[in-house]
Amino acid sequence: MRVVAIDGPAGSGKSTVARRLASRLELDYLDTGAMYRAVAFAALRRGMDPSDAEPVARMARELEITVEEHCVTVDGVDATIEIRGPEVTRAVSAVAANAGVRAELVRRQREWARQRGGGVIEGRDIGTVVFPDAQLKAYLTARLDVRAARRHQEVADMDYEAVAADMARRDTYDSERQADPLLKASDAVAVDTSDRSVDEIVDDLVARLAAPR
Ligand code: DC
């Protein structure tokens, strides 16, 4: 199985790099953040409190989620746009801190890769927890101002200051939570994407994959 793990905080360039790398390597691409967002979306739709751990975990185990490159469905409903909106973005940290939800989504992520013989998988815990034996692990970072500017371009309905504040809040929450906190794996390649082009970064990762370990 050929797995490439791409981890890092929001706005570090994971999705852009992971998508480009997957197409270069002719592997499938999986955005695991979209899966956590899908669970948060479902909890909100059902009027649940996203931090109500046991009911949310139980619901997650029964939820049908499909994540494709440009389409995410939750129990058959197209949630592609809503999962990127401010309500889901606010609720998702609590859902991602839920150990029961994580266990279920990690199981599905491993199954996804097994069925495809691998893939390029992005998230927060891919190299540390989901695929500790990945062929290549990259941990992407960028300066907070660069990350906030990138995210601001994606979410037109929030101003820059709000995006930066929200991002800093989520960074702290994701890094300090008990269940699988955001952490660089000791054998991951650290890549600062602040001042480098996507092509340059992807070329570098492809070269590392080709080099004997
Ligand atoms: O990458 P993103 O912003 O779409 O991720 C949404 C949330 O899910 C974010 O709070 C981090 C969390 N997440 C996680 O805990 N583990 C993953 N493998 C992917 C995302």
mmCIF file of C-alpha atoms and ligand atoms in Angstrom:
data_model
loop_
_atom_site.group_PDB
_atom_site.id
_atom_site.type_symbol
_atom_site.label_atom_id
_atom_site.label_comp_id
_atom_site.label_asym_id
_atom_site.label_seq_id
_atom_site.Cartn_x
_atom_site.Cartn_y
_atom_site.Cartn_z
ATOM 1 C CA MET A 1 0.000 0.000 0.000
ATOM 2 C CA ARG A 2 1.383 3.380 -1.015
ATOM 3 C CA VAL A 3 0.291 6.103 1.406
ATOM 4 C CA VAL A 4 1.467 9.701 1.490
ATOM 5 C CA ALA A 5 0.433 11.558 4.669
ATOM 6 C CA ILE A 6 0.063 15.341 4.539
ATOM 7 C CA ASP A 7 -0.547 17.003 7.906
ATOM 8 C CA GLY A 8 -0.488 20.546 9.230
ATOM 9 C CA PRO A 9 -2.678 23.382 10.503
ATOM 10 C CA ALA A 10 -5.451 25.149 8.557
ATOM 11 C CA GLY A 11 -4.204 27.284 5.680
ATOM 12 C CA SER A 12 -0.799 25.600 5.547
ATOM 13 C CA GLY A 13 -1.447 24.618 1.916
ATOM 14 C CA LYS A 14 -2.251 20.956 2.582
ATOM 15 C CA SER A 15 -5.153 20.655 0.154
ATOM 16 C CA THR A 16 -3.401 22.349 -2.745
ATOM 17 C CA VAL A 17 -0.204 20.367 -2.264
ATOM 18 C CA ALA A 18 -1.984 17.054 -1.581
ATOM 19 C CA ARG A 19 -4.230 17.370 -4.665
ATOM 20 C CA ARG A 20 -1.342 18.252 -6.960
ATOM 21 C CA LEU A 21 0.828 15.485 -5.514
ATOM 22 C CA ALA A 22 -1.958 12.907 -5.919
ATOM 23 C CA SER A 23 -2.367 13.752 -9.582
ATOM 24 C CA ARG A 24 1.405 13.610 -10.157
ATOM 25 C CA LEU A 25 1.589 10.188 -8.485
ATOM 26 C CA GLU A 26 -1.694 8.981 -10.022
ATOM 27 C CA LEU A 27 -3.058 8.208 -6.575
ATOM 28 C CA ASP A 28 -6.478 9.036 -5.129
ATOM 29 C CA TYR A 29 -6.774 11.969 -2.751
ATOM 30 C CA LEU A 30 -8.672 12.083 0.556
ATOM 31 C CA ASP A 31 -9.481 15.221 2.580
ATOM 32 C CA THR A 32 -10.116 13.880 6.102
ATOM 33 C CA GLY A 33 -11.017 17.356 7.411
ATOM 34 C CA ALA A 34 -14.116 17.135 5.182
ATOM 35 C CA MET A 35 -15.143 13.988 7.079
ATOM 36 C CA TYR A 36 -14.984 15.791 10.455
ATOM 37 C CA ARG A 37 -16.877 18.683 8.889
ATOM 38 C CA ALA A 38 -19.508 16.238 7.582
ATOM 39 C CA VAL A 39 -20.126 14.936 11.108
ATOM 40 C CA ALA A 40 -20.389 18.510 12.456
ATOM 41 C CA PHE A 41 -22.848 19.353 9.653
ATOM 42 C CA ALA A 42 -25.007 16.331 10.515
ATOM 43 C CA ALA A 43 -24.992 17.186 14.238
ATOM 44 C CA LEU A 44 -26.151 20.752 13.531
ATOM 45 C CA ARG A 45 -28.876 19.580 11.156
ATOM 46 C CA ARG A 46 -30.220 17.277 13.827
ATOM 47 C CA GLY A 47 -30.211 20.104 16.367
ATOM 48 C CA MET A 48 -27.595 18.340 18.503
ATOM 49 C CA ASP A 49 -25.021 20.091 20.668
ATOM 50 C CA PRO A 50 -21.748 19.368 18.795
ATOM 51 C CA SER A 51 -19.905 18.925 22.093
ATOM 52 C CA ASP A 52 -22.355 16.302 23.391
ATOM 53 C CA ALA A 53 -19.812 13.495 23.024
ATOM 54 C CA GLU A 54 -21.734 10.235 23.283
ATOM 55 C CA PRO A 55 -24.746 11.070 21.060
ATOM 56 C CA VAL A 56 -22.518 12.668 18.418
ATOM 57 C CA ALA A 57 -20.199 9.630 18.353
ATOM 58 C CA ARG A 58 -23.186 7.283 18.067
ATOM 59 C CA MET A 59 -24.590 9.319 15.195
ATOM 60 C CA ALA A 60 -21.173 9.344 13.450
ATOM 61 C CA ARG A 61 -21.066 5.550 13.464
ATOM 62 C CA GLU A 62 -24.361 5.435 11.578
ATOM 63 C CA LEU A 63 -23.731 8.289 9.198
ATOM 64 C CA GLU A 64 -23.206 7.720 5.508
ATOM 65 C CA ILE A 65 -20.461 10.074 4.307
ATOM 66 C CA THR A 66 -18.968 10.259 0.839
ATOM 67 C CA VAL A 67 -15.967 12.493 0.211
ATOM 68 C CA GLU A 68 -14.954 13.026 -3.363
ATOM 69 C CA GLU A 69 -12.725 15.745 -4.707
ATOM 70 C CA HIS A 70 -15.449 18.278 -5.355
ATOM 71 C CA CYS A 71 -18.473 16.712 -3.682
ATOM 72 C CA VAL A 72 -19.250 15.754 -0.112
ATOM 73 C CA THR A 73 -22.531 14.037 0.777
ATOM 74 C CA VAL A 74 -23.954 13.276 4.213
ATOM 75 C CA ASP A 75 -26.742 10.675 4.310
ATOM 76 C CA GLY A 76 -27.335 11.392 0.634
ATOM 77 C CA VAL A 77 -27.559 15.204 1.044
ATOM 78 C CA ASP A 78 -25.045 17.354 -0.833
ATOM 79 C CA ALA A 79 -23.136 19.248 1.880
ATOM 80 C CA THR A 80 -20.193 20.458 -0.242
ATOM 81 C CA ILE A 81 -20.874 24.150 0.326
ATOM 82 C CA GLU A 82 -22.260 24.069 3.886
ATOM 83 C CA ILE A 83 -19.346 22.147 5.381
ATOM 84 C CA ARG A 84 -17.087 25.145 4.549
ATOM 85 C CA GLY A 85 -19.465 27.696 6.089
ATOM 86 C CA PRO A 86 -18.927 29.554 9.381
ATOM 87 C CA GLU A 87 -21.433 27.471 11.410
ATOM 88 C CA VAL A 88 -19.768 24.164 10.617
ATOM 89 C CA THR A 89 -16.325 25.743 10.999
ATOM 90 C CA ARG A 90 -17.278 26.875 14.507
ATOM 91 C CA ALA A 91 -18.724 23.478 15.468
ATOM 92 C CA VAL A 92 -16.049 21.233 13.991
ATOM 93 C CA SER A 93 -13.357 21.610 16.658
ATOM 94 C CA ALA A 94 -15.605 20.043 19.299
ATOM 95 C CA VAL A 95 -16.468 17.203 16.934
ATOM 96 C CA ALA A 96 -12.790 16.631 16.098
ATOM 97 C CA ALA A 97 -11.959 16.476 19.831
ATOM 98 C CA ASN A 98 -14.470 13.633 20.287
ATOM 99 C CA ALA A 99 -12.532 10.361 20.714
ATOM 100 C CA GLY A 100 -15.520 8.255 19.624
ATOM 101 C CA VAL A 101 -15.904 10.209 16.392
ATOM 102 C CA ARG A 102 -12.150 9.966 15.739
ATOM 103 C CA ALA A 103 -12.119 6.191 16.210
ATOM 104 C CA GLU A 104 -14.902 5.801 13.653
ATOM 105 C CA LEU A 105 -13.411 8.174 11.071
ATOM 106 C CA VAL A 106 -9.901 6.706 11.422
ATOM 107 C CA ARG A 107 -11.384 3.263 10.766
ATOM 108 C CA ARG A 108 -13.084 4.587 7.604
ATOM 109 C CA GLN A 109 -9.887 6.321 6.435
ATOM 110 C CA ARG A 110 -7.886 3.091 6.726
ATOM 111 C CA GLU A 111 -10.602 1.221 4.871
ATOM 112 C CA TRP A 112 -10.633 3.882 2.106
ATOM 113 C CA ALA A 113 -6.873 3.445 1.560
ATOM 114 C CA ARG A 114 -7.012 -0.340 1.736
ATOM 115 C CA GLN A 115 -9.624 -0.460 -1.027
ATOM 116 C CA ARG A 116 -7.468 1.723 -3.280
ATOM 117 C CA GLY A 117 -4.031 0.358 -2.516
ATOM 118 C CA GLY A 118 -3.068 3.707 -0.928
ATOM 119 C CA GLY A 119 -3.545 7.384 -1.634
ATOM 120 C CA VAL A 120 -2.529 10.900 -0.713
ATOM 121 C CA ILE A 121 -4.317 11.650 2.549
ATOM 122 C CA GLU A 122 -4.421 15.012 4.280
ATOM 123 C CA GLY A 123 -5.414 15.876 7.827
ATOM 124 C CA ARG A 124 -3.954 16.480 11.271
ATOM 125 C CA ASP A 125 -3.091 12.997 12.540
ATOM 126 C CA ILE A 126 -2.460 11.027 9.349
ATOM 127 C CA GLY A 127 1.281 10.456 9.863
ATOM 128 C CA THR A 128 1.031 10.092 13.639
ATOM 129 C CA VAL A 129 -2.085 7.948 14.124
ATOM 130 C CA VAL A 130 -3.887 6.842 10.974
ATOM 131 C CA PHE A 131 -0.918 5.695 8.880
ATOM 132 C CA PRO A 132 2.219 5.609 11.040
ATOM 133 C CA ASP A 133 3.859 3.471 8.330
ATOM 134 C CA ALA A 134 3.133 5.877 5.450
ATOM 135 C CA GLN A 135 5.772 5.882 2.716
ATOM 136 C CA LEU A 136 6.145 9.614 2.991
ATOM 137 C CA LYS A 137 4.970 12.053 5.660
ATOM 138 C CA ALA A 138 4.981 15.787 5.146
ATOM 139 C CA TYR A 139 4.144 18.302 7.849
ATOM 140 C CA LEU A 140 3.215 21.614 6.252
ATOM 141 C CA THR A 141 3.361 24.933 8.064
ATOM 142 C CA ALA A 142 3.193 28.611 7.123
ATOM 143 C CA ARG A 143 3.242 31.888 9.003
ATOM 144 C CA LEU A 144 -0.109 32.798 10.587
ATOM 145 C CA ASP A 145 -0.535 35.900 8.389
ATOM 146 C CA VAL A 146 0.002 33.822 5.241
ATOM 147 C CA ARG A 147 -2.395 31.112 6.385
ATOM 148 C CA ALA A 148 -5.087 33.623 7.344
ATOM 149 C CA ALA A 149 -4.764 35.404 3.985
ATOM 150 C CA ARG A 150 -5.205 32.096 2.135
ATOM 151 C CA ARG A 151 -8.255 31.104 4.170
ATOM 152 C CA HIS A 152 -9.722 34.599 3.815
ATOM 153 C CA GLN A 153 -9.727 34.150 0.027
ATOM 154 C CA GLU A 154 -11.772 30.961 0.417
ATOM 155 C CA VAL A 155 -14.372 32.287 2.860
ATOM 156 C CA ALA A 156 -15.706 35.481 1.359
ATOM 157 C CA ASP A 157 -18.240 36.094 4.132
ATOM 158 C CA MET A 158 -15.695 36.692 6.911
ATOM 159 C CA ASP A 159 -13.267 39.594 7.235
ATOM 160 C CA TYR A 160 -9.539 39.013 7.512
ATOM 161 C CA GLU A 161 -9.300 39.788 11.243
ATOM 162 C CA ALA A 162 -12.096 37.345 12.035
ATOM 163 C CA VAL A 163 -10.482 34.642 9.915
ATOM 164 C CA ALA A 164 -7.097 35.139 11.609
ATOM 165 C CA ALA A 165 -8.635 35.079 15.088
ATOM 166 C CA ASP A 166 -10.708 31.996 14.308
ATOM 167 C CA MET A 167 -7.675 30.257 12.872
ATOM 168 C CA ALA A 168 -5.518 31.002 15.917
ATOM 169 C CA ARG A 169 -8.313 29.699 18.159
ATOM 170 C CA ARG A 170 -8.635 26.464 16.186
ATOM 171 C CA ASP A 171 -4.852 25.966 16.075
ATOM 172 C CA THR A 172 -4.700 26.110 19.865
ATOM 173 C CA TYR A 173 -7.693 23.836 20.253
ATOM 174 C CA ASP A 174 -6.421 21.264 17.720
ATOM 175 C CA SER A 175 -2.925 21.239 19.269
ATOM 176 C CA GLU A 176 -4.019 21.032 22.885
ATOM 177 C CA ARG A 177 -6.886 18.561 22.699
ATOM 178 C CA GLN A 178 -6.439 15.159 24.371
ATOM 179 C CA ALA A 179 -7.533 13.001 21.434
ATOM 180 C CA ASP A 180 -4.851 12.844 18.717
ATOM 181 C CA PRO A 181 -3.627 16.453 18.901
ATOM 182 C CA LEU A 182 -2.046 18.111 15.884
ATOM 183 C CA LEU A 183 1.597 17.084 16.075
ATOM 184 C CA LYS A 184 4.464 16.613 13.659
ATOM 185 C CA ALA A 185 5.484 12.939 13.385
ATOM 186 C CA SER A 186 9.174 12.560 14.239
ATOM 187 C CA ASP A 187 9.852 11.114 10.772
ATOM 188 C CA ALA A 188 7.793 13.705 8.850
ATOM 189 C CA VAL A 189 9.445 16.171 6.474
ATOM 190 C CA ALA A 190 8.743 19.722 7.692
ATOM 191 C CA VAL A 191 7.812 22.063 4.841
ATOM 192 C CA ASP A 192 7.281 25.809 5.312
ATOM 193 C CA THR A 193 4.999 26.817 2.447
ATOM 194 C CA SER A 194 4.974 30.586 3.181
ATOM 195 C CA ASP A 195 7.330 31.617 0.390
ATOM 196 C CA ARG A 196 7.516 28.627 -1.944
ATOM 197 C CA SER A 197 5.487 27.748 -5.012
ATOM 198 C CA VAL A 198 3.238 24.695 -5.082
ATOM 199 C CA ASP A 199 5.260 23.179 -7.941
ATOM 200 C CA GLU A 200 8.495 23.563 -6.047
ATOM 201 C CA ILE A 201 7.050 21.842 -2.973
ATOM 202 C CA VAL A 202 5.476 19.033 -4.992
ATOM 203 C CA ASP A 203 8.724 18.433 -6.940
ATOM 204 C CA ASP A 204 10.582 18.199 -3.648
ATOM 205 C CA LEU A 205 8.118 15.657 -2.217
ATOM 206 C CA VAL A 206 8.131 13.551 -5.399
ATOM 207 C CA ALA A 207 11.948 13.466 -5.260
ATOM 208 C CA ARG A 208 11.889 12.361 -1.611
ATOM 209 C CA LEU A 209 9.453 9.591 -2.442
ATOM 210 C CA ALA A 210 11.736 8.343 -5.190
ATOM 211 C CA ALA A 211 14.871 8.444 -3.012
ATOM 212 C CA PRO A 212 15.687 5.296 -1.007
ATOM 213 C CA ARG A 213 15.042 5.716 2.722
HETATM 214 O O1 DC B 1 -8.674 20.891 7.531
HETATM 215 P P1 DC B 1 -10.041 21.378 7.973
HETATM 216 O O2 DC B 1 -10.075 22.796 8.438
HETATM 217 O O3 DC B 1 -11.115 21.094 6.973
HETATM 218 O O4 DC B 1 -10.367 20.468 9.260
HETATM 219 C C1 DC B 1 -11.574 20.607 9.960
HETATM 220 C C2 DC B 1 -11.378 20.285 11.434
HETATM 221 O O5 DC B 1 -11.139 18.896 11.619
HETATM 222 C C3 DC B 1 -10.232 21.010 12.118
HETATM 223 O O6 DC B 1 -10.689 21.504 13.385
HETATM 224 C C4 DC B 1 -9.192 19.946 12.351
HETATM 225 C C5 DC B 1 -9.971 18.664 12.355
HETATM 226 N N1 DC B 1 -9.252 17.528 11.762
HETATM 227 C C6 DC B 1 -8.732 16.587 12.612
HETATM 228 O O7 DC B 1 -8.815 16.745 13.821
HETATM 229 N N2 DC B 1 -8.121 15.483 12.101
HETATM 230 C C7 DC B 1 -8.001 15.312 10.782
HETATM 231 N N3 DC B 1 -7.386 14.214 10.312
HETATM 232 C C8 DC B 1 -8.517 16.283 9.894
HETATM 233 C C9 DC B 1 -9.145 17.390 10.429
#
